[in-house]
Every structure is written in C-alpha cells, then in structure tokens.
C-alpha cells in the first residue's frame, strides 16, 4: 500500500464498542482504504473501542465531556486536538454526542457519521426500534456528511437491510451492523477521492 498523503489523515471519534472503528482499521490494513488514523478520541474513558486502537498502535485520547462547562467548550477542545494532528477527515463511529456549530464550522464537509437507518428515515435515537414500530420491511445504514442538523447532512452512501418477520431491535441492529462494517470504509474511500472543500483553519499557536 502506498503511504497515505497528508490529505488522508483521519480521526475516529467513538463513545463505546468501536466495531466500526475496527472495520476502518481492518480496511486500511487490507489496503482497501488508503488513509491513516492519526488519533482515536472517546468522550468516555471506559469505551471498549479504545482497546482496538491501542492494539493497532493508534494514539488514543479520552476527552470527557463532563469535564467541560458547555458543549461549545468541549467542542473547542476537540477541534484543537484534531487541528494539532492535522486531521483532514473526522469520522464519527458511534460517537453519541450532538456537535455544536463550533465543531461543524471548523471542519466544513469534513465530518462523516454512520447511522443505522436509511436516512432521512429514523434519525436520532433507537432507529432500529423506530423501523420496527413503523412496520418497515426494509431498513439499512447510511453514511452522511455532518451538518448543523441532526442526522440530516448530504448522504455519501446507503445500503439496505431487510427487516425480517420476528426481528427484534437487537437482531435488526446486528444485521445492520454487519453492513455498516463494509459501508463505512467504502464511504470514506469515496469521500477521499473527491475534493473535501475548504481546508480547516490551522492554529498558529500550539501550547
Ligand atoms: C452503530 O450501529 C452506529 O451506526 C450507531 O452506533 C453504533 C456504534 O457501534 N450510531 C448511531 O446511532 C449514531 N446516531 P460501534 O461502536 O460498534 O461502531
């Protein structure tokens, strides 16, 4: 695999299990995704996914949101850590926090999110249960660009997953997750192959 150029420097943000993070690590290792992961950041110190990053030799950072007075303060700290590492593309992988404009404006068109439904259907929490409650016969997974509205930015890739009679939220989530693990690396590769828009502003002073 070629050494990734600077413009393919990723950060992965997680809050928990980290199976999508692992799928991105695997895709890079397999040469399916030409990128490098500069840092994995979690807002929770006990996120199991941090272990995947450590095992892959990737820098990890815990930024506990409870230590900050406001969402904006927290996002400013996140942005500073990302800019110091010259991250070009931020990938939210089960990062269960709303982003403020502070964050979104610092990385315009450079933040991706994965969501376990066919957006715009079933945004927000418990999308698998929303699909079941709606009587859907098909759901799926979406990777989209993050903007200031929840789960509403431009769609990069989507893949369908059938809802099977007798599905519970858990069984549907498991089948969607298997699709997510293919979809997210594919979507990142797609985004990296096209211009990402204006570069994030660099800090001039690094403490
Ligand atoms: C994934 O299903 C992801 O789509 C979902 O959280 C799970 C994280 O799993 N994200 C959202 O619902 C965001 N709204 P992981 O930690 O094993 O990657």
XYZ file of C-alpha atoms and ligand atoms in Angstrom:
225
model
C 0.000 0.000 0.000
C 1.222 3.489 -0.736
C 1.990 5.802 2.151
C -1.148 7.874 2.541
C -0.836 11.524 1.704
C -1.496 14.113 4.401
C -4.941 14.705 2.989
C -5.972 11.198 4.009
C -5.405 11.698 7.724
C -8.413 10.537 9.707
C -9.582 10.894 13.268
C -12.177 8.442 14.555
C -14.474 9.554 17.371
C -16.179 6.907 19.473
C -18.229 6.582 22.652
C -18.476 2.825 23.105
C -17.985 -0.554 21.467
C -15.957 0.586 18.455
C -16.787 -2.139 15.947
C -16.969 0.422 13.121
C -13.572 1.740 14.200
C -12.226 -1.816 13.911
C -13.700 -2.156 10.420
C -11.891 1.021 9.339
C -8.620 -0.215 10.885
C -9.091 -3.522 9.026
C -9.845 -1.803 5.706
C -6.675 0.280 5.970
C -4.591 -2.783 6.919
C -6.038 -4.692 3.944
C -5.199 -1.875 1.523
C -8.889 -1.332 0.785
C -8.713 2.193 2.195
C -5.752 4.488 1.506
C -5.700 6.503 4.713
C -4.133 6.693 8.121
C -5.738 7.208 11.521
C -3.961 9.936 13.478
C -5.973 9.538 16.651
C -8.997 7.825 18.157
C -10.862 10.076 20.584
C -13.504 8.922 23.040
C -15.666 11.019 25.324
C -15.808 8.034 27.690
C -12.744 6.578 29.400
C -14.374 3.128 29.579
C -15.218 2.860 25.855
C -14.245 -0.706 24.856
C -13.340 0.549 21.376
C -10.258 2.285 22.754
C -8.732 -1.189 23.067
C -8.976 -1.714 19.292
C -6.981 1.451 18.714
C -4.338 0.536 21.294
C -3.927 -2.929 19.741
C -3.478 -1.313 16.319
C -0.844 1.087 17.672
C -3.023 4.158 17.147
C -2.873 7.098 19.526
C -5.886 7.314 21.812
C -7.238 10.285 23.673
C -10.057 10.495 26.193
C -11.811 13.842 26.334
C -14.503 13.503 28.969
C -17.375 15.829 28.135
C -18.279 16.028 31.841
C -15.103 17.998 32.473
C -16.302 20.916 30.318
C -18.771 23.626 31.226
C -20.575 23.728 27.906
C -20.969 21.810 24.661
C -19.089 24.605 22.897
C -16.157 24.414 25.339
C -15.937 20.680 24.797
C -16.098 21.024 21.027
C -13.396 23.707 21.082
C -11.112 21.289 22.928
C -11.906 18.551 20.407
C -11.239 20.812 17.459
C -7.895 21.886 18.944
C -6.782 18.259 19.320
C -7.818 17.479 15.749
C -6.146 20.527 14.259
C -2.881 19.886 16.113
C -2.784 16.472 14.421
C -3.663 17.940 11.023
C -6.683 15.735 10.646
C -8.455 16.108 7.314
C -11.493 13.943 7.828
C -13.303 13.291 11.102
C -15.272 10.043 11.248
C -17.915 9.681 13.928
C -18.259 5.990 14.705
C -20.807 5.592 17.455
C -19.862 8.989 18.915
C -23.046 9.690 20.810
C -22.864 13.437 21.121
C -24.539 16.307 19.345
C -21.992 18.555 17.659
C -22.205 22.304 18.115
C -21.587 24.781 15.273
C -18.112 25.277 16.799
C -17.184 21.792 15.633
C -19.124 21.704 12.362
C -17.742 25.077 11.228
C -14.150 24.005 11.978
C -14.430 21.020 9.600
C -16.876 22.016 6.860
C -17.805 18.959 4.756
C -15.102 17.046 6.585
C -17.095 15.229 9.234
C -18.793 11.919 8.457
C -21.286 9.982 10.553
C -22.705 6.492 10.286
C -26.293 5.889 11.293
C -28.205 2.594 11.387
C -31.175 3.525 9.211
C -31.906 4.681 5.701
C -31.841 8.389 6.433
C -33.857 10.598 6.299
C -35.921 7.808 7.881
C -35.494 7.201 11.594
C -32.979 9.843 12.700
C -31.962 10.219 16.333
C -32.076 7.555 18.997
C -33.192 3.913 18.641
C -33.524 3.892 14.844
C -33.885 0.105 14.701
C -36.847 0.217 17.102
C -38.280 3.137 15.116
C -38.148 0.964 11.975
C -39.932 -1.904 13.742
C -42.564 0.403 15.226
C -43.161 1.833 11.755
C -43.744 -1.627 10.290
C -40.868 -1.142 7.830
C -39.941 -4.086 5.639
C -36.570 -2.602 4.856
C -34.112 -0.511 6.827
C -30.359 -0.153 6.464
C -27.366 2.040 7.140
C -26.288 5.479 5.978
C -23.004 7.364 5.941
C -23.567 11.090 5.622
C -21.716 14.364 5.859
C -22.427 16.073 9.162
C -24.046 19.486 9.086
C -25.748 21.511 11.794
C -28.941 19.450 11.747
C -29.148 16.068 13.421
C -28.611 13.149 11.004
C -29.548 15.384 8.068
C -26.380 16.130 6.066
C -25.741 15.037 2.465
C -25.739 11.268 2.037
C -22.481 9.649 0.889
C -23.582 6.009 0.752
C -26.538 3.929 1.862
C -27.207 0.205 1.905
C -30.468 -1.588 2.545
C -31.056 -4.334 5.081
C -34.347 -6.251 5.016
C -36.469 -6.343 8.134
C -37.331 -9.998 8.781
C -40.582 -11.093 10.472
C -39.823 -11.687 14.141
C -36.934 -9.218 14.167
C -36.238 -7.500 17.447
C -34.346 -4.274 17.753
C -31.258 -6.326 18.645
C -31.443 -8.798 15.753
C -32.036 -5.983 13.283
C -29.184 -3.952 14.799
C -26.815 -6.925 14.438
C -27.607 -7.389 10.741
C -27.374 -3.662 10.050
C -24.039 -3.525 11.878
C -22.558 -6.173 9.582
C -23.481 -3.944 6.637
C -22.092 -0.860 8.381
C -18.698 -2.539 8.602
C -18.496 -2.662 4.795
C -20.251 0.627 4.188
C -18.138 2.962 6.328
C -14.744 2.173 4.768
C -16.351 2.358 1.304
C -17.869 5.753 2.113
C -14.596 7.130 3.486
C -12.794 5.992 0.346
C -15.451 7.674 -1.793
C -15.107 10.964 0.090
C -11.295 10.900 -0.027
C -11.377 10.502 -3.792
C -13.116 13.820 -4.266
C -12.273 17.327 -3.070
C -13.261 17.810 0.530
C -13.995 21.525 0.364
C -12.094 24.241 2.197
C -9.304 23.079 4.471
C -9.770 23.511 8.202
C -8.170 26.614 9.673
C -4.815 25.891 11.283
C -3.986 27.174 14.722
C -0.929 29.361 14.677
C -0.030 28.723 18.289
C 0.262 25.240 19.759
C 0.739 25.208 23.535
C -23.527 1.789 15.161
O -24.644 0.996 14.864
C -23.724 3.194 14.597
O -24.389 3.210 13.361
C -24.564 3.803 15.684
O -23.997 3.351 16.880
C -23.423 2.065 16.653
C -21.984 2.104 17.117
O -21.436 0.821 17.084
N -24.559 5.230 15.594
C -25.634 5.977 15.812
O -26.714 5.521 16.141
C -25.413 7.463 15.626
N -26.663 8.154 15.608
P -19.865 0.633 17.212
O -19.432 1.409 18.449
O -19.695 -0.856 17.416
O -19.224 1.143 15.963
